[in-house]
Amino acid sequence: MKLLGHVDSLKSQTSIKFAAFIFISVASFYLGKHWSDGSRQLIFFSRQSPSGTTSSSSSIALSPNLNKEFNVSALIDTPEPPRSAKSEGKWASGSLKAPPPPPEFKIYGIVDENGTMSDKFEIGEFDTDLVENWDNGTEVEAETGKEEVRSTFRVKKFGFCGENMREYIPCLDNVEAIKRLKSTERGERFERHCPEKGKGLNCLVPAPKGYCPPIPWPRSRDEVWFNNVPHTRLVEDKGGQNWISRKGKDKFKFPGGGTQFIHGADQYLNQISKMVPDITFGHHIRVVLDVGCGVASFGAYLMSRNVITMSVAPKDVHENQIQFALERGVPAMVAAFATRRLLYPSQAFDLIHCSRCRINWTRDDGILLLEVNRMLRAGGYFAWAAQPVYKHEEALEEQWEEMLNLTTRLCWNLVKKEGYIAIWQKPLDNSCYLSREAGTSPPFCDQDDDPDNVWYVDLKACISRLPENGYGANVAPWPARLQIPPDRLQSIQIDSYIARKELFRAESKYWNEIVDSYVRALHWKKFQLRNVLDMRASFGGFAAAIIENQLDAWVLNVVPISGPNTLPVIYDRGLIGVMHDWCEPFDTYPRTYDFLHAAGLFSIERKRCNMSTIMLEMDRILRPGGRVYIRDSLDVMDELEDIAKAMGWRPTLRDTSEGPHASYRILTCDKRHG
């Protein structure tokens, strides 16, 4: 009885399961038939086992739409979903066709495909046919064939200034500001006093009548055209000291002498080397400052010894001395030891020279010699040729004793005194300063004093501290130092620390390849390039490339105040440079430079000042027949081209080697007016 009841129970459960299966199948069939009449059709797959267990056999229930044709595009008109791990297996098994390999990755910048700084990159192909025509034509061309969209910006044509402004230096010839000075006894009138905003130069400074293209270097070291600097006062005042003389009616001649070396600069330089054998010009001594330089014969003759000299003098009674120096093709700037720091960094110069420079080094607790100490490299030399060194008059002997006392307190070592020259050496570190008696003056400068901060900074009667890590003292000899990342690269305030050396090398490689292309395609060696200005120099890569490509030119590297102060790196490389704000005029005479180079300058400075202000200043300092290369973003080029045309330049806008889709262009200009 129990057995029969159990069997009936099993039959009842099986019947229930079978009935449920039939009900689900009928319901599914009904739903399939109902929905299959729409735009999307259903096919049902079922898996069953009469025993209620999983089975490997399968059956297919077909919808009533069998043998009907359907448009399946609606079913696939959706974006392809991301590939799953399962689909990845299909790629590997070969059931699906593999995609084509990605194109070869070419690097045209200093960051590689992983976002890492690298110096392994390419500049790109250089179209010599295109480049050779850069100077032919004034039209802006659209390389893509589309009509170029130009801004509506237009500039009224600039007229010429009066003849009395042909040697105008705006910040040094501001008569109204000089009249308002409370005192001029410390040389304040020779410092920068720029016109107020809106009252600056708004015209083109004319050249003298009869102006001629400058005589090329090295002939220009010995003679220049009279009409280019038509002033005879120096001939009258200094002719007997072999500074300068007339050569016929049309030239000035430079015999190579100076007040303290009337027999010539070469003999004078030989004497210095014999006095101190460690002064090896062109090796350990590469960068020199000549104070009160006259017509810069000292610096002119050092160039043949692989030494670059910054020659400085004020615009005083001998106001054209710097103009003569620049006309000769020698680096020079108008500058004065007065009340503010000179615009050069700390530890800039390997040797500082003063020959009858008419500066009282011991006044005001030695504040002027302390400025020399700031700019002099650790272990560098100061050479002084002056009457107190060798004359035995009471007043002059007193001056010598004051100088000797001051240099001793500065821990300078008097290396040699011979004839009319005395040479001191600056210590390599702070140990001597720290061992002085308490209360000895001058004191150390405050810890928070930045010796590289020079823009409108007053002189300080204190000793600039040398870095404890020895940065600045250990530079390689020339020419190796040109391409070696210096220690002070780590001190520059930029948004990079680990990759600084790579950035330095990448910039050098970048500019070297570009300048090499210019030399080959544009025949730069045939150009009269002598005096060159890099208006935004960074680490000095452009100037280094000029040297590497053996162009017979010198470059003044300008570091704008709107960016990081890289001047210490520039000087450690064996180059020269200066701090400047391009919203203000530059401290040089009109017609100074043969070539102006500006990379990325205007896209930054236009946020601070009017671009026409900078362009007019460029016209003032550029020689007639000179050239300008501006590499900058596309959005500033229309305005720059219009300004160039308004100044009478001949501009040409071209693509870079990266092609027409690059975000920047090159504007090349020729100055045609005189």
XYZ file of C-alpha atoms in Angstrom:
674
model
C 0.000 0.000 0.000
C 2.745 2.437 0.942
C 4.630 1.506 -2.222
C 1.655 2.238 -4.427
C 1.167 5.599 -2.698
C 4.769 6.490 -3.312
C 4.505 5.605 -7.025
C 1.348 7.692 -7.391
C 3.139 10.578 -5.762
C 6.006 10.366 -8.296
C 3.551 10.204 -11.180
C 1.809 13.287 -9.812
C 5.093 15.285 -9.625
C 6.110 14.273 -13.149
C 2.718 15.271 -14.457
C 2.969 18.661 -12.821
C 6.447 19.263 -14.318
C 5.295 18.131 -17.745
C 2.219 20.366 -17.596
C 4.361 23.339 -16.540
C 6.773 22.721 -19.436
C 3.879 22.566 -21.933
C 2.462 25.807 -20.522
C 5.781 27.656 -20.776
C 6.372 26.398 -24.331
C 2.912 27.508 -25.486
C 3.303 30.887 -23.790
C 6.741 31.425 -25.363
C 5.421 30.450 -28.788
C 2.521 32.855 -28.411
C 4.785 35.715 -27.345
C 7.238 34.958 -30.159
C 4.484 35.046 -32.725
C 3.124 38.270 -31.262
C 6.446 40.151 -31.284
C 7.774 38.693 -34.531
C 5.456 40.881 -36.600
C 7.476 44.000 -35.657
C 10.611 45.379 -37.157
C 12.838 43.051 -35.154
C 12.338 39.241 -35.411
C 13.042 36.649 -32.736
C 14.479 33.144 -33.007
C 14.183 30.985 -29.852
C 16.677 28.460 -28.663
C 15.597 25.939 -26.025
C 17.496 23.299 -24.088
C 15.499 20.485 -22.367
C 15.922 17.172 -20.613
C 13.036 14.842 -19.859
C 14.707 13.830 -16.673
C 15.078 17.362 -15.459
C 18.865 17.331 -15.737
C 21.157 19.271 -18.055
C 21.522 17.728 -21.479
C 23.979 18.295 -24.261
C 21.255 18.039 -26.916
C 19.530 21.206 -28.069
C 16.324 21.959 -30.008
C 15.338 25.066 -31.936
C 11.886 26.605 -31.979
C 11.433 28.650 -35.169
C 9.225 31.691 -35.324
C 6.548 31.923 -37.990
C 8.798 34.313 -39.939
C 10.667 31.427 -41.544
C 11.455 32.065 -45.237
C 10.746 35.815 -44.881
C 13.365 38.442 -45.967
C 14.384 41.129 -43.533
C 16.565 44.301 -43.635
C 19.153 43.647 -40.956
C 20.776 47.120 -41.163
C 18.483 48.318 -38.412
C 19.879 45.585 -36.209
C 23.524 46.731 -36.629
C 23.101 50.500 -36.861
C 24.661 51.004 -33.459
C 28.277 51.765 -32.406
C 30.512 48.780 -31.949
C 30.774 47.965 -28.238
C 34.200 47.692 -26.604
C 35.885 44.378 -27.123
C 35.494 42.040 -24.167
C 37.993 39.559 -22.869
C 36.020 36.884 -24.673
C 36.335 38.672 -27.997
C 40.050 39.129 -27.403
C 40.320 35.367 -27.503
C 38.709 35.369 -30.935
C 41.384 37.762 -32.208
C 44.054 35.449 -30.868
C 42.451 32.279 -32.299
C 42.255 33.803 -35.756
C 38.475 33.547 -36.110
C 38.418 37.329 -36.673
C 40.791 39.284 -38.920
C 43.449 41.265 -37.022
C 43.483 45.076 -37.519
C 46.342 46.655 -39.502
C 49.427 47.706 -37.449
C 49.516 51.379 -36.313
C 51.681 53.805 -38.339
C 55.282 54.369 -37.253
C 55.429 56.945 -34.455
C 57.658 59.909 -35.311
C 58.703 62.335 -32.636
C 58.869 65.996 -33.580
C 59.181 67.430 -30.082
C 61.109 66.948 -26.859
C 58.451 64.660 -25.316
C 58.228 61.043 -26.504
C 55.125 58.876 -27.007
C 55.086 57.999 -23.294
C 55.155 61.641 -22.194
C 58.808 61.421 -21.098
C 61.371 64.158 -21.812
C 63.804 62.993 -24.492
C 66.546 64.432 -26.673
C 65.890 61.811 -29.393
C 63.604 63.572 -31.825
C 63.486 64.858 -35.390
C 63.039 68.384 -36.678
C 61.285 67.102 -39.796
C 61.975 67.371 -43.482
C 63.182 70.754 -44.677
C 61.915 71.935 -48.052
C 64.893 73.789 -49.496
C 62.887 74.990 -52.515
C 60.403 76.617 -50.192
C 63.031 78.116 -47.917
C 65.083 79.605 -50.721
C 62.072 81.728 -51.650
C 61.419 83.019 -48.148
C 62.690 86.436 -49.025
C 60.823 86.668 -52.335
C 57.495 88.395 -52.067
C 55.367 90.116 -49.496
C 52.117 88.198 -49.751
C 50.872 85.859 -47.046
C 50.156 82.532 -48.740
C 47.743 79.789 -47.671
C 49.562 76.486 -48.211
C 46.365 74.402 -47.839
C 44.589 76.008 -50.813
C 41.824 77.392 -48.654
C 41.163 81.078 -48.471
C 43.089 82.366 -45.486
C 41.068 84.105 -42.806
C 42.777 87.311 -41.819
C 41.988 89.577 -38.924
C 40.562 93.011 -39.512
C 43.528 94.536 -37.661
C 45.211 97.285 -39.650
C 48.047 99.623 -38.724
C 48.509 103.114 -40.039
C 51.852 103.591 -41.756
C 54.538 104.932 -39.423
C 56.408 108.083 -40.368
C 60.014 109.020 -39.672
C 61.173 110.775 -36.515
C 63.068 114.051 -36.716
C 66.746 114.154 -37.672
C 67.638 115.027 -34.069
C 66.527 111.530 -33.005
C 68.811 109.529 -35.278
C 70.869 108.366 -32.227
C 67.967 108.335 -29.784
C 68.018 105.869 -26.861
C 64.612 106.372 -25.206
C 65.471 105.363 -21.620
C 68.819 107.184 -21.568
C 67.803 110.368 -23.427
C 64.708 111.161 -21.372
C 65.620 114.760 -20.628
C 62.425 115.530 -18.695
C 62.928 112.619 -16.293
C 66.610 113.480 -15.780
C 65.691 117.065 -14.874
C 63.376 115.764 -12.138
C 66.127 113.741 -10.417
C 66.783 114.805 -6.829
C 70.495 114.040 -7.159
C 72.962 113.183 -9.920
C 76.186 113.019 -7.910
C 76.341 109.196 -8.033
C 75.724 108.962 -11.759
C 71.930 108.684 -11.623
C 71.573 110.594 -14.903
C 73.332 107.738 -16.746
C 70.793 105.127 -15.602
C 67.483 104.072 -17.140
C 64.673 106.641 -17.035
C 62.098 105.391 -19.515
C 59.249 107.449 -20.989
C 55.864 107.028 -19.362
C 53.476 104.508 -20.850
C 51.881 105.922 -23.991
C 54.663 108.480 -24.500
C 57.213 106.163 -26.060
C 58.523 105.951 -29.594
C 55.829 106.174 -32.275
C 57.985 106.786 -35.349
C 60.897 105.318 -37.265
C 64.359 106.514 -36.226
C 66.176 107.689 -39.384
C 69.725 106.774 -40.342
C 72.339 109.492 -40.915
C 72.627 110.901 -44.411
C 74.998 108.838 -46.519
C 74.621 105.737 -44.347
C 76.406 102.719 -45.853
C 76.142 98.972 -45.181
C 78.685 98.247 -42.414
C 82.130 97.002 -43.361
C 82.192 93.214 -42.751
C 84.150 91.566 -39.959
C 87.105 91.225 -39.476
C 87.899 94.383 -41.484
C 85.447 96.295 -39.312
C 87.690 95.744 -36.287
C 90.122 98.209 -37.850
C 87.906 100.626 -39.799
C 84.289 101.829 -40.162
C 82.446 104.287 -42.403
C 82.486 107.878 -41.218
C 78.877 108.524 -42.311
C 77.573 105.710 -40.107
C 78.885 107.372 -36.926
C 79.590 110.959 -38.009
C 81.239 112.230 -34.808
C 84.785 113.514 -34.453
C 85.020 114.424 -30.760
C 86.704 111.138 -29.786
C 89.290 111.715 -32.523
C 90.041 115.102 -31.016
C 90.107 113.857 -27.401
C 91.695 110.406 -27.732
C 93.574 110.416 -31.015
C 96.903 110.720 -29.224
C 96.163 107.570 -27.200
C 95.657 105.394 -30.285
C 91.902 104.971 -29.703
C 90.717 106.269 -33.055
C 91.781 108.415 -36.005
C 90.445 109.630 -39.347
C 91.313 107.710 -42.495
C 90.676 110.022 -45.406
C 87.274 111.668 -45.601
C 85.072 108.584 -45.468
C 86.440 106.311 -42.718
C 87.543 106.062 -39.106
C 90.566 103.939 -38.255
C 91.155 102.015 -34.983
C 94.862 101.380 -34.259
C 93.952 99.036 -31.381
C 95.324 101.096 -28.513
C 93.832 102.475 -25.310
C 94.634 105.072 -22.692
C 96.633 102.570 -20.653
C 97.866 100.434 -23.580
C 98.813 102.890 -26.298
C 101.084 100.285 -27.934
C 98.143 98.031 -28.736
C 95.733 95.597 -27.102
C 97.589 92.481 -28.242
C 100.764 93.430 -26.385
C 98.680 94.368 -23.340
C 96.896 90.973 -23.318
C 100.207 89.162 -23.592
C 101.470 91.084 -20.573
C 98.450 90.022 -18.483
C 98.944 86.359 -19.429
C 102.620 86.528 -18.455
C 101.799 88.158 -15.110
C 99.339 85.381 -14.187
C 99.900 82.174 -16.199
C 96.572 80.764 -14.938
C 94.804 83.449 -16.978
C 94.513 81.291 -20.077
C 92.432 83.214 -22.593
C 90.072 81.004 -24.582
C 90.372 78.142 -22.106
C 89.596 78.911 -18.462
C 88.971 82.573 -19.282
C 86.069 82.703 -21.742
C 83.653 85.498 -20.661
C 85.033 88.944 -19.773
C 83.546 92.286 -18.689
C 85.416 95.420 -19.815
C 84.362 98.403 -17.701
C 84.774 101.865 -19.229
C 85.704 100.216 -22.497
C 86.267 103.211 -24.787
C 85.892 101.982 -28.377
C 86.253 98.366 -27.143
C 89.666 97.514 -28.581
C 90.348 95.310 -25.523
C 87.306 93.154 -26.362
C 87.910 93.348 -30.116
C 91.355 91.775 -29.831
C 90.202 89.152 -27.330
C 87.837 87.700 -29.946
C 90.741 86.185 -31.872
C 91.640 84.364 -28.625
C 88.177 82.717 -28.326
C 87.082 85.121 -25.611
C 83.783 87.002 -25.727
C 83.776 90.350 -23.926
C 80.856 92.462 -22.770
C 82.145 96.021 -23.201
C 80.234 98.620 -21.185
C 80.445 102.371 -20.730
C 77.971 105.151 -19.913
C 76.605 107.625 -22.416
C 78.748 110.416 -21.010
C 80.992 113.059 -22.604
C 82.382 110.292 -24.817
C 78.827 109.335 -25.685
C 79.578 107.649 -29.010
C 82.180 105.182 -27.707
C 79.670 102.322 -27.467
C 78.278 103.246 -30.884
C 81.764 102.930 -32.365
C 82.246 99.579 -30.630
C 79.025 98.184 -32.095
C 79.789 99.563 -35.544
C 83.101 97.672 -35.352
C 81.178 94.439 -34.682
C 82.153 94.076 -31.007
C 79.651 93.176 -28.221
C 78.873 96.311 -26.204
C 76.110 97.945 -24.153
C 75.467 101.332 -22.629
C 75.674 100.781 -18.865
C 76.900 102.640 -15.790
C 78.119 101.818 -12.300
C 75.861 104.209 -10.398
C 73.060 103.262 -7.970
C 71.521 100.085 -9.429
C 72.800 96.606 -10.187
C 73.993 95.996 -13.722
C 71.715 93.679 -15.696
C 73.998 90.637 -15.515
C 73.744 87.677 -13.112
C 75.991 86.674 -10.251
C 79.193 84.792 -11.118
C 78.861 85.806 -14.762
C 82.391 86.826 -15.721
C 85.664 84.903 -15.543
C 87.615 88.179 -15.628
C 86.560 91.799 -15.091
C 88.844 94.486 -16.484
C 89.082 98.213 -15.783
C 91.698 100.309 -17.528
C 91.478 103.972 -16.573
C 87.702 103.531 -16.273
C 87.324 106.633 -14.058
C 85.349 104.816 -11.338
C 85.924 105.440 -7.636
C 85.763 101.840 -6.462
C 86.044 102.623 -2.756
C 83.239 105.187 -2.394
C 80.215 104.460 -0.184
C 81.856 101.545 1.669
C 83.024 100.008 -1.593
C 79.530 99.536 -2.974
C 80.725 99.640 -6.608
C 83.490 97.083 -6.093
C 80.944 94.905 -4.281
C 78.908 94.947 -7.490
C 82.026 93.728 -9.317
C 82.352 91.024 -6.649
C 78.725 89.937 -7.253
C 79.274 89.529 -11.014
C 82.751 87.954 -10.749
C 82.850 84.155 -10.852
C 84.267 82.328 -7.827
C 87.991 82.038 -8.517
C 87.766 84.772 -11.174
C 90.141 87.710 -11.683
C 89.862 91.493 -11.450
C 92.469 93.426 -13.464
C 92.918 97.128 -12.676
C 95.171 99.352 -14.778
C 95.172 102.848 -13.303
C 97.401 105.602 -11.995
C 97.088 104.662 -8.285
C 98.746 101.334 -9.128
C 102.044 102.845 -10.276
C 102.215 106.573 -9.490
C 103.695 107.782 -6.236
C 101.818 111.027 -5.740
C 100.363 111.391 -2.259
C 96.711 111.426 -3.315
C 97.167 108.462 -5.623
C 99.073 106.471 -2.991
C 96.192 107.098 -0.594
C 93.760 105.735 -3.198
C 95.896 102.628 -3.587
C 95.916 101.996 0.175
C 92.111 102.356 0.285
C 91.788 99.888 -2.585
C 94.192 97.433 -0.933
C 92.293 97.634 2.359
C 88.911 97.088 0.704
C 90.031 94.114 -1.406
C 91.580 92.500 1.685
C 88.239 92.748 3.539
C 86.600 91.218 0.442
C 89.020 88.281 0.782
C 90.463 88.994 -2.646
C 94.041 87.835 -3.116
C 96.445 90.287 -4.795
C 98.031 87.831 -7.202
C 100.357 90.227 -9.035
C 101.209 93.908 -9.240
C 103.503 94.809 -12.096
C 104.018 98.148 -13.832
C 100.642 99.830 -14.111
C 98.522 96.645 -13.685
C 97.280 94.997 -10.487
C 95.415 91.664 -10.594
C 93.295 90.172 -7.776
C 91.589 86.777 -7.509
C 88.223 86.144 -5.843
C 88.003 83.168 -3.411
C 86.335 79.907 -4.441
C 84.064 79.662 -1.385
C 82.860 81.491 1.753
C 85.477 80.145 4.184
C 87.565 83.336 4.216
C 84.510 85.536 4.729
C 83.363 83.409 7.670
C 86.811 83.593 9.322
C 86.892 87.408 9.428
C 86.719 89.190 12.769
C 83.225 89.925 14.039
C 81.917 93.287 12.853
C 84.170 93.419 9.792
C 82.581 95.339 6.958
C 81.228 94.868 4.435
C 78.903 92.218 5.886
C 77.277 89.296 4.142
C 74.057 90.104 2.282
C 70.851 88.851 3.888
C 69.983 85.207 3.387
C 66.917 86.138 1.333
C 68.904 88.363 -1.061
C 68.911 86.912 -4.576
C 72.169 87.940 -6.284
C 70.615 87.132 -9.686
C 67.718 89.545 -9.180
C 68.864 92.600 -11.160
C 65.919 94.359 -12.810
C 65.694 97.834 -11.204
C 67.400 96.559 -8.030
C 69.485 99.024 -6.005
C 73.140 98.333 -5.248
C 73.828 96.859 -1.818
C 76.935 97.416 0.315
C 77.232 93.742 1.204
C 79.014 90.616 0.031
C 76.928 88.253 -2.077
C 77.159 84.744 -0.655
C 78.626 82.006 -2.806
C 76.484 78.854 -3.056
C 77.505 76.261 -0.462
C 77.211 73.520 -3.086
C 79.866 75.208 -5.243
C 77.479 75.982 -8.097
C 79.030 78.460 -10.517
C 82.620 77.794 -9.526
C 83.124 74.508 -11.342
C 82.592 75.244 -15.022
C 84.361 73.244 -17.688
C 86.993 74.944 -19.853
C 86.064 76.316 -23.262
C 84.843 74.968 -25.663
C 83.521 71.946 -23.717
C 81.404 74.150 -21.445
C 79.199 75.207 -24.378
C 77.351 71.862 -24.456
C 77.726 70.595 -20.865
C 74.618 71.173 -18.692
C 75.972 73.406 -15.885
C 75.322 72.921 -12.164
C 73.264 76.095 -11.935
C 70.719 74.547 -14.304
C 69.282 72.933 -11.157
C 68.746 76.352 -9.537
C 66.563 77.819 -12.301
C 62.931 78.239 -11.239
C 61.172 76.200 -13.916
C 58.508 73.474 -13.716
C 61.007 70.678 -14.127
C 63.611 69.103 -11.930
C 64.507 65.575 -12.998
C 64.404 66.267 -16.752
C 66.349 69.546 -16.790
C 69.474 68.122 -18.400
C 67.362 66.402 -21.044
C 65.527 69.663 -21.673
C 68.852 71.490 -21.994
C 70.211 68.958 -24.496
C 66.948 68.838 -26.424
C 66.896 72.619 -26.826
C 70.491 72.597 -28.053
C 69.757 69.863 -30.575
C 66.562 71.568 -31.721
C 68.249 74.895 -32.514
C 71.372 73.302 -33.939
C 69.330 71.406 -36.534
C 67.270 74.486 -37.403
C 70.310 76.777 -37.778
C 72.106 74.081 -39.764
C 69.125 74.038 -42.136
C 69.211 77.828 -42.404
C 72.917 77.725 -43.232
C 72.416 75.117 -45.956
C 69.142 76.338 -47.470
C 69.332 80.077 -46.867
C 73.094 80.394 -47.330
C 73.496 82.241 -44.042
C 77.260 82.260 -44.403
C 76.794 84.594 -47.371
C 74.691 86.970 -45.268
C 76.394 89.785 -43.416
C 75.568 88.429 -39.980
C 77.784 89.877 -37.282
C 75.770 91.503 -34.484
C 72.893 89.172 -33.507
C 70.225 89.576 -30.824
C 68.170 86.657 -29.505
C 65.186 88.340 -27.895
C 64.004 85.303 -25.884
C 67.032 83.130 -25.365
C 65.998 80.450 -22.836
C 69.212 78.425 -22.262
C 71.074 80.051 -25.174
C 70.531 77.170 -27.614
C 70.223 79.472 -30.639
C 73.512 81.244 -29.803
C 75.243 77.890 -29.253
C 74.003 76.739 -32.665
C 75.487 79.865 -34.289
C 78.866 78.870 -32.829
C 78.527 75.174 -33.714
C 77.748 76.114 -37.321
C 80.890 78.307 -37.425
C 79.117 81.547 -38.291
C 81.374 84.540 -37.728
C 78.860 86.293 -35.494
C 78.263 86.983 -31.806
C 74.883 86.740 -30.078
C 73.552 88.798 -27.192
C 71.042 86.579 -25.367
C 68.136 88.469 -23.820
C 66.196 86.853 -20.972
C 62.813 88.616 -20.578
C 61.646 89.349 -17.043
C 58.315 87.695 -17.918
C 59.940 84.236 -17.804
C 62.417 82.258 -15.699
C 65.848 83.797 -15.169
C 68.142 81.525 -17.182
C 71.042 84.003 -17.381
C 73.286 82.018 -14.989
C 73.073 79.010 -17.333
C 73.823 81.189 -20.376
C 77.004 82.573 -18.786
C 78.071 79.170 -17.479
C 77.957 77.959 -21.098
C 80.443 80.662 -22.104
C 77.871 82.969 -23.703
C 76.762 86.517 -22.865
C 73.316 87.865 -22.093
C 71.240 90.468 -20.300
C 67.947 90.783 -18.447
C 65.281 92.955 -20.088
C 61.591 93.861 -20.161
C 60.435 94.132 -23.789
C 57.636 96.468 -22.751
C 60.454 99.033 -22.363
C 63.192 100.195 -24.783
C 66.555 98.444 -24.932
C 69.811 100.106 -23.799
C 71.596 100.357 -27.111
C 72.031 102.769 -29.997
C 69.926 102.741 -33.148
C 71.201 100.486 -35.937
C 73.022 98.072 -33.608
C 72.096 94.616 -34.931
C 72.210 92.828 -38.284
C 69.786 90.127 -37.195
C 66.974 89.881 -34.617
C 65.612 86.502 -33.564
C 62.375 86.152 -31.579
C 60.983 82.684 -30.791
C 57.726 82.579 -28.838
C 58.172 86.162 -27.653
C 55.050 87.943 -28.859
C 52.478 85.349 -27.772
C 53.735 85.923 -24.208
C 54.491 89.645 -24.169
C 51.233 90.721 -25.880
C 49.522 90.004 -22.564
C 51.658 92.707 -20.981
C 52.212 95.359 -23.664
C 51.372 96.475 -27.184
C 53.088 94.457 -29.902
C 53.663 97.573 -31.997
C 55.760 98.967 -29.114
C 58.126 96.004 -29.361
C 58.197 96.079 -33.163
C 59.069 99.792 -33.258
C 61.907 99.146 -30.820
C 63.116 96.321 -33.052
C 63.121 98.718 -36.007
C 65.145 101.237 -33.988
C 67.930 98.809 -33.101
C 67.986 96.978 -36.478
C 70.385 98.125 -39.175
C 69.058 99.056 -42.644
C 69.227 95.853 -44.667
C 68.968 93.804 -41.474
C 66.781 90.732 -41.075
C 64.213 89.555 -38.529
C 63.019 85.976 -37.908
C 59.939 85.603 -35.711
C 58.785 82.077 -34.784
C 55.473 82.287 -32.971
C 51.886 81.083 -32.740
C 49.591 81.567 -35.699
C 47.188 83.873 -33.852
C 49.731 86.714 -33.580
C 51.060 86.588 -37.124
C 48.419 88.686 -38.902
C 48.961 91.628 -36.573
C 52.753 91.319 -36.701
C 52.714 91.236 -40.482
C 50.550 94.356 -40.660
C 52.855 96.195 -38.240
C 55.878 95.128 -40.281
C 54.317 96.520 -43.465
C 53.397 99.756 -41.674
C 57.081 100.167 -40.730
C 58.217 99.700 -44.301
C 59.633 96.221 -43.769
C 59.230 93.475 -46.354
C 57.516 90.586 -44.508
C 56.972 87.010 -45.647
C 54.916 84.492 -43.681
C 55.788 80.837 -44.187
C 55.071 77.429 -42.724
C 57.609 75.738 -40.524
C 59.080 72.402 -41.509
C 56.256 70.729 -39.558
C 53.833 71.726 -42.320
C 50.740 73.900 -42.814
C 48.800 72.385 -39.912
C 51.330 73.365 -37.250
C 50.110 75.879 -34.675
C 52.910 78.341 -35.355
C 54.560 80.067 -38.307
C 57.760 81.912 -39.205
C 57.595 85.587 -40.149
C 60.749 86.719 -41.925
C 61.282 90.427 -42.514
C 63.812 92.633 -44.276
C 64.311 96.219 -43.176
C 64.612 98.266 -46.359
C 64.406 101.846 -45.143
C 67.405 103.781 -43.855
